[in-house]
PDB file of C-alpha atoms and ligand atoms in Angstrom:
ATOM      1  CA  MET Q   1       0.083   0.223   0.068  1.00  0.00           C
ATOM      2  CA  PHE Q   2       2.565   2.633  -0.133  1.00  0.00           C
ATOM      3  CA  GLY Q   3       2.544   5.555  -3.108  1.00  0.00           C
ATOM      4  CA  SER Q   4       5.323   5.256  -5.722  1.00  0.00           C
ATOM      5  CA  VAL Q   5       8.464   7.236  -6.051  1.00  0.00           C
ATOM      6  CA  ALA Q   6       8.676   7.551  -8.883  1.00  0.00           C
ATOM      7  CA  GLY Q   7       9.260  10.781 -11.108  1.00  0.00           C
ATOM      8  CA  ARG Q   8      11.515  11.841  -7.782  1.00  0.00           C
ATOM      9  CA  SER Q   9      14.665  13.414  -8.173  1.00  0.00           C
ATOM     10  CA  VAL Q  10      17.457  12.004  -5.507  1.00  0.00           C
ATOM     11  CA  LEU Q  11      20.045  13.165  -4.799  1.00  0.00           C
ATOM     12  CA  VAL Q  12      23.225   9.786  -2.816  1.00  0.00           C
ATOM     13  CA  THR Q  13      26.250  11.084  -1.428  1.00  0.00           C
ATOM     14  CA  GLY Q  14      28.881   8.080  -2.043  1.00  0.00           C
ATOM     15  CA  GLY Q  15      25.955   6.891  -4.171  1.00  0.00           C
ATOM     16  CA  THR Q  16      28.787   5.128  -6.022  1.00  0.00           C
ATOM     17  CA  LYS Q  17      29.466   2.259  -3.790  1.00  0.00           C
ATOM     18  CA  GLY Q  18      28.152   0.503  -0.365  1.00  0.00           C
ATOM     19  CA  ILE Q  19      24.873   0.875   0.991  1.00  0.00           C
ATOM     20  CA  GLY Q  20      24.710   4.511  -1.002  1.00  0.00           C
ATOM     21  CA  LYS Q  21      24.672   2.373  -4.245  1.00  0.00           C
ATOM     22  CA  GLY Q  22      22.342   0.008  -2.727  1.00  0.00           C
ATOM     23  CA  ILE Q  23      20.019   2.877  -1.533  1.00  0.00           C
ATOM     24  CA  ALA Q  24      20.651   4.477  -5.120  1.00  0.00           C
ATOM     25  CA  ARG Q  25      19.490   1.166  -7.193  1.00  0.00           C
ATOM     26  CA  VAL Q  26      16.450   0.441  -4.498  1.00  0.00           C
ATOM     27  CA  PHE Q  27      14.818   3.906  -4.979  1.00  0.00           C
ATOM     28  CA  ALA Q  28      16.039   3.291  -9.205  1.00  0.00           C
ATOM     29  CA  ARG Q  29      14.573   0.626  -9.312  1.00  0.00           C
ATOM     30  CA  SER Q  30      10.988   2.126  -7.868  1.00  0.00           C
ATOM     31  CA  GLY Q  31      11.104   3.999 -11.440  1.00  0.00           C
ATOM     32  CA  ALA Q  32      12.749   7.734  -9.641  1.00  0.00           C
ATOM     33  CA  ASN Q  33      15.844   9.565 -11.288  1.00  0.00           C
ATOM     34  CA  VAL Q  34      19.207   9.406  -9.392  1.00  0.00           C
ATOM     35  CA  VAL Q  35      22.532  11.415  -8.623  1.00  0.00           C
ATOM     36  CA  VAL Q  36      25.307  10.065  -7.458  1.00  0.00           C
ATOM     37  CA  ALA Q  37      27.764  11.419  -6.180  1.00  0.00           C
ATOM     38  CA  GLY Q  38      31.360  10.822  -4.877  1.00  0.00           C
ATOM     39  CA  ARG Q  39      34.897  11.930  -6.077  1.00  0.00           C
ATOM     40  CA  ASP Q  40      35.971   8.871  -7.412  1.00  0.00           C
ATOM     41  CA  ALA Q  41      34.721   9.935 -11.549  1.00  0.00           C
ATOM     42  CA  ALA Q  42      35.801   6.065 -12.994  1.00  0.00           C
ATOM     43  CA  THR Q  43      33.860   4.222  -9.926  1.00  0.00           C
ATOM     44  CA  GLY Q  44      30.951   6.606 -10.018  1.00  0.00           C
ATOM     45  CA  THR Q  45      30.101   6.508 -14.213  1.00  0.00           C
ATOM     46  CA  ALA Q  46      30.378   3.316 -14.253  1.00  0.00           C
ATOM     47  CA  CYS Q  47      28.078   2.117 -11.674  1.00  0.00           C
ATOM     48  CA  ALA Q  48      25.956   4.993 -12.809  1.00  0.00           C
ATOM     49  CA  ALA Q  49      26.065   3.419 -16.268  1.00  0.00           C
ATOM     50  CA  GLU Q  50      25.052  -0.115 -14.274  1.00  0.00           C
ATOM     51  CA  LEU Q  51      22.254   1.233 -12.284  1.00  0.00           C
ATOM     52  CA  THR Q  52      20.464   2.736 -15.775  1.00  0.00           C
ATOM     53  CA  ALA Q  53      20.677  -1.039 -17.896  1.00  0.00           C
ATOM     54  CA  LEU Q  54      18.700  -1.934 -14.696  1.00  0.00           C
ATOM     55  CA  GLY Q  55      15.382  -0.266 -16.608  1.00  0.00           C
ATOM     56  CA  GLY Q  56      14.027   2.035 -13.437  1.00  0.00           C
ATOM     57  CA  GLY Q  57      14.833   5.486 -13.522  1.00  0.00           C
ATOM     58  CA  THR Q  58      17.301   7.059 -15.220  1.00  0.00           C
ATOM     59  CA  VAL Q  59      21.116   7.424 -12.856  1.00  0.00           C
ATOM     60  CA  LEU Q  60      24.108   9.793 -13.677  1.00  0.00           C
ATOM     61  CA  PHE Q  61      27.233  10.306 -11.998  1.00  0.00           C
ATOM     62  CA  VAL Q  62      28.002  13.856  -9.772  1.00  0.00           C
ATOM     63  CA  ALA Q  63      31.210  14.589  -9.201  1.00  0.00           C
ATOM     64  CA  ALA Q  64      31.259  16.061  -5.144  1.00  0.00           C
ATOM     65  CA  ASP Q  65      33.831  15.802  -2.257  1.00  0.00           C
ATOM     66  CA  VAL Q  66      30.812  16.339   0.927  1.00  0.00           C
ATOM     67  CA  ALA Q  67      33.588  17.903   2.526  1.00  0.00           C
ATOM     68  CA  THR Q  68      33.626  21.358   1.406  1.00  0.00           C
ATOM     69  CA  ARG Q  69      30.996  22.954   0.637  1.00  0.00           C
ATOM     70  CA  ALA Q  70      31.585  23.543  -3.009  1.00  0.00           C
ATOM     71  CA  GLY Q  71      31.315  20.363  -3.704  1.00  0.00           C
ATOM     72  CA  CYS Q  72      27.665  20.279  -2.041  1.00  0.00           C
ATOM     73  CA  THR Q  73      26.437  23.000  -4.016  1.00  0.00           C
ATOM     74  CA  ALA Q  74      27.902  21.711  -7.294  1.00  0.00           C
ATOM     75  CA  ALA Q  75      25.511  17.512  -6.373  1.00  0.00           C
ATOM     76  CA  VAL Q  76      22.570  19.565  -5.567  1.00  0.00           C
ATOM     77  CA  ALA Q  77      22.712  21.714  -8.825  1.00  0.00           C
ATOM     78  CA  GLY Q  78      24.186  18.264 -10.946  1.00  0.00           C
ATOM     79  CA  THR Q  79      20.801  17.340  -9.425  1.00  0.00           C
ATOM     80  CA  VAL Q  80      18.133  19.542  -9.911  1.00  0.00           C
ATOM     81  CA  ALA Q  81      20.020  20.497 -13.840  1.00  0.00           C
ATOM     82  CA  ALA Q  82      19.119  16.872 -14.798  1.00  0.00           C
ATOM     83  CA  PHE Q  83      16.177  16.407 -12.939  1.00  0.00           C
ATOM     84  CA  GLY Q  84      14.004  19.292 -13.331  1.00  0.00           C
ATOM     85  CA  GLY Q  85      14.006  19.869  -8.963  1.00  0.00           C
ATOM     86  CA  LEU Q  86      15.338  17.410  -5.641  1.00  0.00           C
ATOM     87  CA  ASP Q  87      12.759  15.425  -4.064  1.00  0.00           C
ATOM     88  CA  VAL Q  88      14.296  13.131  -1.640  1.00  0.00           C
ATOM     89  CA  LEU Q  89      18.551  13.525  -0.618  1.00  0.00           C
ATOM     90  CA  CYS Q  90      19.759  10.909   0.789  1.00  0.00           C
ATOM     91  CA  ALA Q  91      22.627  12.019   2.957  1.00  0.00           C
ATOM     92  CA  ASN Q  92      25.006   8.717   3.235  1.00  0.00           C
ATOM     93  CA  ALA Q  93      28.756   9.204   1.699  1.00  0.00           C
ATOM     94  CA  GLY Q  94      31.472   8.423   5.409  1.00  0.00           C
ATOM     95  CA  ILE Q  95      34.033   6.310   5.871  1.00  0.00           C
ATOM     96  CA  PHE Q  96      35.646   4.813   8.640  1.00  0.00           C
ATOM     97  CA  PRO Q  97      39.355   5.414   8.981  1.00  0.00           C
ATOM     98  CA  GLN Q  98      40.267   3.195  12.431  1.00  0.00           C
ATOM     99  CA  ALA Q  99      42.738   3.997  14.950  1.00  0.00           C
ATOM    100  CA  ALA Q 100      43.002   3.936  18.797  1.00  0.00           C
ATOM    101  CA  LEU Q 101      42.174   6.662  20.589  1.00  0.00           C
ATOM    102  CA  GLN Q 102      45.699   7.715  21.462  1.00  0.00           C
ATOM    103  CA  ASP Q 103      47.061   7.241  18.323  1.00  0.00           C
ATOM    104  CA  LEU Q 104      44.226   9.625  17.342  1.00  0.00           C
ATOM    105  CA  THR Q 105      45.827  13.081  15.143  1.00  0.00           C
ATOM    106  CA  ASP Q 106      44.846  15.850  14.550  1.00  0.00           C
ATOM    107  CA  ALA Q 107      44.231  15.196  10.684  1.00  0.00           C
ATOM    108  CA  ASP Q 108      42.458  11.479  11.905  1.00  0.00           C
ATOM    109  CA  LEU Q 109      40.461  13.410  13.713  1.00  0.00           C
ATOM    110  CA  ASP Q 110      38.900  16.784  10.713  1.00  0.00           C
ATOM    111  CA  THR Q 111      38.828  14.114   7.691  1.00  0.00           C
ATOM    112  CA  VAL Q 112      36.615  11.771   9.343  1.00  0.00           C
ATOM    113  CA  LEU Q 113      34.218  14.558  10.829  1.00  0.00           C
ATOM    114  CA  ASP Q 114      34.879  16.460   8.105  1.00  0.00           C
ATOM    115  CA  THR Q 115      33.625  14.180   6.055  1.00  0.00           C
ATOM    116  CA  ASN Q 116      30.950  12.170   8.372  1.00  0.00           C
ATOM    117  CA  VAL Q 117      29.144  15.091   9.957  1.00  0.00           C
ATOM    118  CA  LYS Q 118      30.292  18.235   7.952  1.00  0.00           C
ATOM    119  CA  GLY Q 119      29.556  16.295   4.855  1.00  0.00           C
ATOM    120  CA  THR Q 120      26.219  16.045   5.866  1.00  0.00           C
ATOM    121  CA  VAL Q 121      24.801  19.623   7.377  1.00  0.00           C
ATOM    122  CA  LEU Q 122      26.041  21.080   4.178  1.00  0.00           C
ATOM    123  CA  ALA Q 123      24.454  18.349   2.025  1.00  0.00           C
ATOM    124  CA  VAL Q 124      21.365  19.227   3.213  1.00  0.00           C
ATOM    125  CA  GLN Q 125      22.221  23.243   3.663  1.00  0.00           C
ATOM    126  CA  ALA Q 126      22.905  22.914  -0.695  1.00  0.00           C
ATOM    127  CA  ALA Q 127      19.644  20.990  -0.636  1.00  0.00           C
ATOM    128  CA  LEU Q 128      17.685  23.492   1.145  1.00  0.00           C
ATOM    129  CA  ASP Q 129      15.710  25.666  -1.714  1.00  0.00           C
ATOM    130  CA  PRO Q 130      14.854  21.953  -4.149  1.00  0.00           C
ATOM    131  CA  LEU Q 131      13.249  20.306  -1.263  1.00  0.00           C
ATOM    132  CA  THR Q 132      11.555  22.935   0.135  1.00  0.00           C
ATOM    133  CA  ALA Q 133      10.134  23.812  -3.487  1.00  0.00           C
ATOM    134  CA  SER Q 134       9.114  20.476  -3.788  1.00  0.00           C
ATOM    135  CA  GLY Q 135       6.950  20.400  -1.272  1.00  0.00           C
ATOM    136  CA  ARG Q 136       7.283  16.819  -0.016  1.00  0.00           C
ATOM    137  CA  GLY Q 137      11.134  16.991   0.372  1.00  0.00           C
ATOM    138  CA  ARG Q 138      13.136  14.123   1.811  1.00  0.00           C
ATOM    139  CA  VAL Q 139      16.494  13.750   4.204  1.00  0.00           C
ATOM    140  CA  VAL Q 140      17.564  10.040   5.184  1.00  0.00           C
ATOM    141  CA  LEU Q 141      20.826  10.571   6.826  1.00  0.00           C
ATOM    142  CA  THR Q 142      23.657   7.102   6.529  1.00  0.00           C
ATOM    143  CA  SER Q 143      24.553   7.072  10.724  1.00  0.00           C
ATOM    144  CA  SER Q 144      24.999   3.939  11.832  1.00  0.00           C
ATOM    145  CA  ILE Q 145      25.707   1.673  15.248  1.00  0.00           C
ATOM    146  CA  THR Q 146      28.508   1.846  16.436  1.00  0.00           C
ATOM    147  CA  GLY Q 147      28.011   5.857  17.898  1.00  0.00           C
ATOM    148  CA  PRO Q 148      24.660   5.955  18.608  1.00  0.00           C
ATOM    149  CA  ILE Q 149      24.327   2.447  20.434  1.00  0.00           C
ATOM    150  CA  THR Q 150      27.290   0.947  20.506  1.00  0.00           C
ATOM    151  CA  GLY Q 151      30.948   1.499  20.553  1.00  0.00           C
ATOM    152  CA  PHE Q 152      33.898  -0.839  19.296  1.00  0.00           C
ATOM    153  CA  PRO Q 153      37.982  -0.281  19.983  1.00  0.00           C
ATOM    154  CA  GLY Q 154      39.438   2.447  17.208  1.00  0.00           C
ATOM    155  CA  TRP Q 155      36.635   3.829  16.157  1.00  0.00           C
ATOM    156  CA  SER Q 156      36.316   6.138  18.864  1.00  0.00           C
ATOM    157  CA  HIS Q 157      36.366   9.145  16.169  1.00  0.00           C
ATOM    158  CA  TYR Q 158      33.948   7.276  13.310  1.00  0.00           C
ATOM    159  CA  GLY Q 159      31.243   7.017  17.056  1.00  0.00           C
ATOM    160  CA  ALA Q 160      31.401  10.821  17.835  1.00  0.00           C
ATOM    161  CA  SER Q 161      30.808  11.261  14.164  1.00  0.00           C
ATOM    162  CA  LYS Q 162      27.636   8.909  13.894  1.00  0.00           C
ATOM    163  CA  ALA Q 163      26.063  10.070  16.674  1.00  0.00           C
ATOM    164  CA  ALA Q 164      26.999  14.024  15.659  1.00  0.00           C
ATOM    165  CA  GLN Q 165      24.627  13.022  12.997  1.00  0.00           C
ATOM    166  CA  LEU Q 166      21.115  12.360  15.561  1.00  0.00           C
ATOM    167  CA  GLY Q 167      22.013  14.956  16.881  1.00  0.00           C
ATOM    168  CA  PHE Q 168      21.872  17.221  13.662  1.00  0.00           C
ATOM    169  CA  MET Q 169      18.881  14.975  12.274  1.00  0.00           C
ATOM    170  CA  ARG Q 170      16.647  16.218  15.349  1.00  0.00           C
ATOM    171  CA  THR Q 171      17.342  19.519  15.891  1.00  0.00           C
ATOM    172  CA  ALA Q 172      17.459  20.331  11.774  1.00  0.00           C
ATOM    173  CA  ALA Q 173      13.956  17.932  12.045  1.00  0.00           C
ATOM    174  CA  ILE Q 174      11.864  20.776  13.998  1.00  0.00           C
ATOM    175  CA  GLU Q 175      13.218  23.921  11.691  1.00  0.00           C
ATOM    176  CA  LEU Q 176      12.853  21.765   7.994  1.00  0.00           C
ATOM    177  CA  ALA Q 177       9.203  20.966   9.445  1.00  0.00           C
ATOM    178  CA  PRO Q 178       7.672  23.831   8.600  1.00  0.00           C
ATOM    179  CA  ARG Q 179       9.327  23.495   5.205  1.00  0.00           C
ATOM    180  CA  GLY Q 180       7.100  20.284   4.510  1.00  0.00           C
ATOM    181  CA  ILE Q 181      10.490  19.279   4.700  1.00  0.00           C
ATOM    182  CA  THR Q 182      11.373  15.516   6.796  1.00  0.00           C
ATOM    183  CA  VAL Q 183      14.700  14.665   8.740  1.00  0.00           C
ATOM    184  CA  ASN Q 184      15.422  10.744   9.296  1.00  0.00           C
ATOM    185  CA  ALA Q 185      18.031   8.498   9.696  1.00  0.00           C
ATOM    186  CA  VAL Q 186      18.949   4.925   8.887  1.00  0.00           C
ATOM    187  CA  LEU Q 187      21.146   3.317  11.852  1.00  0.00           C
ATOM    188  CA  PRO Q 188      23.244  -0.480   9.632  1.00  0.00           C
ATOM    189  CA  GLY Q 189      24.936  -2.646  11.588  1.00  0.00           C
ATOM    190  CA  ASN Q 190      27.306  -4.320   9.796  1.00  0.00           C
ATOM    191  CA  ILE Q 191      26.289  -4.294   5.998  1.00  0.00           C
ATOM    192  CA  ALA Q 192      28.478  -6.123   2.939  1.00  0.00           C
ATOM    193  CA  THR Q 193      30.159  -3.305   1.019  1.00  0.00           C
ATOM    194  CA  GLU Q 194      33.545  -2.289  -0.133  1.00  0.00           C
ATOM    195  CA  GLY Q 195      34.711   0.313   2.604  1.00  0.00           C
ATOM    196  CA  LEU Q 196      33.813  -3.482   5.446  1.00  0.00           C
ATOM    197  CA  ALA Q 197      35.717  -6.177   3.051  1.00  0.00           C
ATOM    198  CA  ASP Q 198      39.008  -3.379   4.018  1.00  0.00           C
ATOM    199  CA  LEU Q 199      38.631  -4.539   7.732  1.00  0.00           C
ATOM    200  CA  GLY Q 200      39.877  -7.865   6.579  1.00  0.00           C
ATOM    201  CA  PRO Q 201      37.337 -11.990   6.588  1.00  0.00           C
ATOM    202  CA  GLU Q 202      38.754 -11.852  10.119  1.00  0.00           C
ATOM    203  CA  TYR Q 203      36.501  -8.639  11.326  1.00  0.00           C
ATOM    204  CA  ARG Q 204      33.803  -9.800   9.108  1.00  0.00           C
ATOM    205  CA  ALA Q 205      34.324 -13.424  10.734  1.00  0.00           C
ATOM    206  CA  THR Q 206      33.673 -12.162  13.891  1.00  0.00           C
ATOM    207  CA  MET Q 207      30.705  -9.584  13.111  1.00  0.00           C
ATOM    208  CA  GLU Q 208      28.462 -12.488  11.341  1.00  0.00           C
ATOM    209  CA  ALA Q 209      28.932 -14.665  14.712  1.00  0.00           C
ATOM    210  CA  SER Q 210      27.534 -11.115  16.846  1.00  0.00           C
ATOM    211  CA  ILE Q 211      24.826 -11.086  14.736  1.00  0.00           C
ATOM    212  CA  PRO Q 212      21.461 -12.625  15.778  1.00  0.00           C
ATOM    213  CA  MET Q 213      20.244 -13.273  12.554  1.00  0.00           C
ATOM    214  CA  LYS Q 214      24.256 -14.602  11.352  1.00  0.00           C
ATOM    215  CA  ARG Q 215      25.070 -12.409   8.307  1.00  0.00           C
ATOM    216  CA  LEU Q 216      25.942  -9.862   7.156  1.00  0.00           C
ATOM    217  CA  GLY Q 217      24.023  -7.031   5.804  1.00  0.00           C
ATOM    218  CA  ASP Q 218      23.368  -6.218   2.607  1.00  0.00           C
ATOM    219  CA  VAL Q 219      22.683  -3.064   0.961  1.00  0.00           C
ATOM    220  CA  ASP Q 220      19.525  -3.549   0.112  1.00  0.00           C
ATOM    221  CA  ASP Q 221      18.150  -3.851   2.819  1.00  0.00           C
ATOM    222  CA  ILE Q 222      19.031  -0.161   4.000  1.00  0.00           C
ATOM    223  CA  GLY Q 223      18.215   1.044   0.817  1.00  0.00           C
ATOM    224  CA  TYR Q 224      14.197   0.090   1.662  1.00  0.00           C
ATOM    225  CA  ALA Q 225      14.888   0.857   4.596  1.00  0.00           C
ATOM    226  CA  ALA Q 226      15.705   5.041   2.874  1.00  0.00           C
ATOM    227  CA  LEU Q 227      12.497   4.065   0.483  1.00  0.00           C
ATOM    228  CA  PHE Q 228      10.562   4.300   3.374  1.00  0.00           C
ATOM    229  CA  PHE Q 229      11.159   7.037   4.448  1.00  0.00           C
ATOM    230  CA  ALA Q 230      10.773   8.770   0.994  1.00  0.00           C
ATOM    231  CA  THR Q 231       7.105   8.165   0.181  1.00  0.00           C
ATOM    232  CA  ASP Q 232       4.150   9.522   1.319  1.00  0.00           C
ATOM    233  CA  GLN Q 233       3.465   7.417   4.020  1.00  0.00           C
ATOM    234  CA  ALA Q 234       6.069   8.262   5.665  1.00  0.00           C
ATOM    235  CA  ALA Q 235       5.349  12.265   5.928  1.00  0.00           C
ATOM    236  CA  TYR Q 236       4.511  12.255   9.250  1.00  0.00           C
ATOM    237  CA  VAL Q 237       7.856  10.622  10.145  1.00  0.00           C
ATOM    238  CA  THR Q 238      10.354  12.759  11.208  1.00  0.00           C
ATOM    239  CA  GLY Q 239      13.892  12.927  13.496  1.00  0.00           C
ATOM    240  CA  GLN Q 240      13.517   9.213  13.907  1.00  0.00           C
ATOM    241  CA  ALA Q 241      15.887   6.827  13.921  1.00  0.00           C
ATOM    242  CA  LEU Q 242      15.282   3.766  12.062  1.00  0.00           C
ATOM    243  CA  VAL Q 243      18.134   0.489  12.716  1.00  0.00           C
ATOM    244  CA  VAL Q 244      18.485  -2.360  10.586  1.00  0.00           C
ATOM    245  CA  ASP Q 245      21.347  -4.706  11.528  1.00  0.00           C
ATOM    246  CA  GLY Q 246      19.122  -8.282  11.990  1.00  0.00           C
ATOM    247  CA  GLY Q 247      19.747  -8.047  15.507  1.00  0.00           C
ATOM    248  CA  GLN Q 248      22.852  -7.615  16.426  1.00  0.00           C
ATOM    249  CA  VAL Q 249      22.351  -4.555  19.103  1.00  0.00           C
ATOM    250  CA  LEU Q 250      19.716  -6.852  20.687  1.00  0.00           C
ATOM    251  CA  PRO Q 251      21.813  -9.344  22.647  1.00  0.00           C
ATOM    252  CA  GLU Q 252      22.099  -8.427  26.751  1.00  0.00           C
ATOM    253  CA  SER Q 253      24.915 -10.993  26.450  1.00  0.00           C
ATOM    254  CA  PRO Q 254      27.232 -13.571  24.355  1.00  0.00           C
ATOM    255  CA  ALA Q 255      25.193 -15.932  26.146  1.00  0.00           C
ATOM    256  CA  ALA Q 256      22.274 -14.483  24.763  1.00  0.00           C
ATOM    257  CA  LEU Q 257      23.528 -15.450  20.754  1.00  0.00           C
ATOM    258  CA  THR Q 258      24.435 -18.981  22.564  1.00  0.00           C
ATOM    259  CA  GLY Q 259      21.106 -19.829  23.819  1.00  0.00           C
ATOM    260  CA  ALA Q 260      19.398 -18.998  20.714  1.00  0.00           C
TER     261      ALA Q 260
HETATM  262  P1  NAP B 301      32.089   2.818   0.817  1.00  0.00           P
HETATM  263  O1  NAP B 301      31.836   0.467   0.992  1.00  0.00           O
HETATM  264  O2  NAP B 301      33.491   2.854   1.535  1.00  0.00           O
HETATM  265  O3  NAP B 301      31.629   3.738   0.544  1.00  0.00           O
HETATM  266  C1  NAP B 301      31.819   4.857   0.536  1.00  0.00           C
HETATM  267  C2  NAP B 301      30.774   5.699  -0.507  1.00  0.00           C
HETATM  268  O4  NAP B 301      31.443   7.042  -0.408  1.00  0.00           O
HETATM  269  C3  NAP B 301      31.594   5.485  -1.785  1.00  0.00           C
HETATM  270  O5  NAP B 301      30.694   6.312  -2.645  1.00  0.00           O
HETATM  271  C4  NAP B 301      32.443   7.121  -1.756  1.00  0.00           C
HETATM  272  O6  NAP B 301      33.108   7.246  -3.237  1.00  0.00           O
HETATM  273  C5  NAP B 301      31.727   7.912  -1.047  1.00  0.00           C
HETATM  274  N1  NAP B 301      32.955   8.983  -0.734  1.00  0.00           N
HETATM  275  C6  NAP B 301      34.134   8.988   0.165  1.00  0.00           C
HETATM  276  N2  NAP B 301      34.063   9.853   1.080  1.00  0.00           N
HETATM  277  C7  NAP B 301      33.450  11.208   0.201  1.00  0.00           C
HETATM  278  C8  NAP B 301      33.416  12.843   0.343  1.00  0.00           C
HETATM  279  N3  NAP B 301      34.469  12.939   0.924  1.00  0.00           N
HETATM  280  N4  NAP B 301      32.886  12.784  -0.780  1.00  0.00           N
HETATM  281  C9  NAP B 301      31.635  12.118  -1.199  1.00  0.00           C
HETATM  282  N5  NAP B 301      31.621  10.898  -1.506  1.00  0.00           N
HETATM  283  C10 NAP B 301      32.762   9.957  -0.482  1.00  0.00           C
HETATM  284  O7  NAP B 301      32.226   2.414   2.054  1.00  0.00           O
HETATM  285  P2  NAP B 301      29.806   1.699   3.295  1.00  0.00           P
HETATM  286  O8  NAP B 301      30.295   0.694   4.499  1.00  0.00           O
HETATM  287  O9  NAP B 301      28.945   2.021   2.471  1.00  0.00           O
HETATM  288  O10 NAP B 301      29.628   2.953   4.215  1.00  0.00           O
HETATM  289  C11 NAP B 301      28.773   4.432   3.679  1.00  0.00           C
HETATM  290  C12 NAP B 301      27.911   4.759   4.798  1.00  0.00           C
HETATM  291  O11 NAP B 301      27.177   4.033   5.505  1.00  0.00           O
HETATM  292  C13 NAP B 301      29.034   5.706   5.716  1.00  0.00           C
HETATM  293  O12 NAP B 301      28.764   7.036   5.884  1.00  0.00           O
HETATM  294  C14 NAP B 301      28.958   4.551   6.356  1.00  0.00           C
HETATM  295  O13 NAP B 301      29.865   5.758   7.958  1.00  0.00           O
HETATM  296  C15 NAP B 301      27.700   3.908   6.806  1.00  0.00           C
HETATM  297  N6  NAP B 301      27.973   2.613   7.321  1.00  0.00           N
HETATM  298  C16 NAP B 301      28.265   1.935   7.134  1.00  0.00           C
HETATM  299  C17 NAP B 301      28.405   0.516   7.176  1.00  0.00           C
HETATM  300  C18 NAP B 301      28.785  -0.882   7.164  1.00  0.00           C
HETATM  301  O14 NAP B 301      28.709  -1.900   7.778  1.00  0.00           O
HETATM  302  N7  NAP B 301      29.447  -1.137   5.191  1.00  0.00           N
HETATM  303  C19 NAP B 301      27.353   0.360   8.235  1.00  0.00           C
HETATM  304  C20 NAP B 301      27.072   1.382   9.908  1.00  0.00           C
HETATM  305  C21 NAP B 301      26.989   2.957   9.051  1.00  0.00           C
HETATM  306  P3  NAP B 301      33.852   8.077  -3.530  1.00  0.00           P
HETATM  307  O15 NAP B 301      35.816   7.386  -2.764  1.00  0.00           O
HETATM  308  O16 NAP B 301      34.662   8.452  -4.469  1.00  0.00           O
HETATM  309  O17 NAP B 301      34.596   9.246  -2.657  1.00  0.00           O
END
């Protein structure tokens, strides 16, 4: 009974790989026209061609670094120029390099916070006018369970950045409600992406063992959660965080998993 998003204009930052590509694929298959934004042009161009070939909406690549205001402005302008407006912003671009707290450098902090926090705020700011003009503007943030709910050694800066997105979301949701714009977040657990593969097979195996469903999530699992927030039926949902993690945050102890 959910309404269609066919014909809507969607921008997915970090849409060229991983979770963002899954979000873009779900929207494109639903008939939406999608811009995927990222820094690497070869990856982005190939992604756009692959997703367009699925036969749903059109998918285009726009080169943009979300850590800069110019990059976010270019991504939004490219979407509006291509599709005549912007209805949905999926602020998904993010990085998760690991560094122990005692070793964190200024550069480590700046890189993660600039991409994950500043990049989120700048993208939403750049999208404000076209989302308002849409009359049914939607912002969907990709946060994480790491930070808002859980912790993991090496990710103190990353966890801080993902929790900061939710702090931003709650006030943005209030400020943008009079414009008819909703602002929500998906909190993925461990999802099989190129970025997660870089963490190695041992990390993956440890995570699979700690998930009640005993498998990593698929990028499309996050795409469908983002799609829900974009439907007309979710118009009254704002400022909310939806965990999509196969139950990973639920066990009170390792024994809770072995007893299942
Ligand atoms: P990924 O496979 O490494 O993909 C990251 C995407 O973001 C790529 O398209 C990348 O393209 C883009 N990107 C990175 N920095 C950017 C920048 N400065 N400007 C524009 N684009 C940029 O990562 P992922 O695993 O899909 O993660 C995506 C999001 O999900 C992140 O916000 C992450 O925190 C969140 N998340 C992931 C997981 C997981 O299990 N994978 C779990 C929880 C949350 P370029 O490198 O070409 O720019």
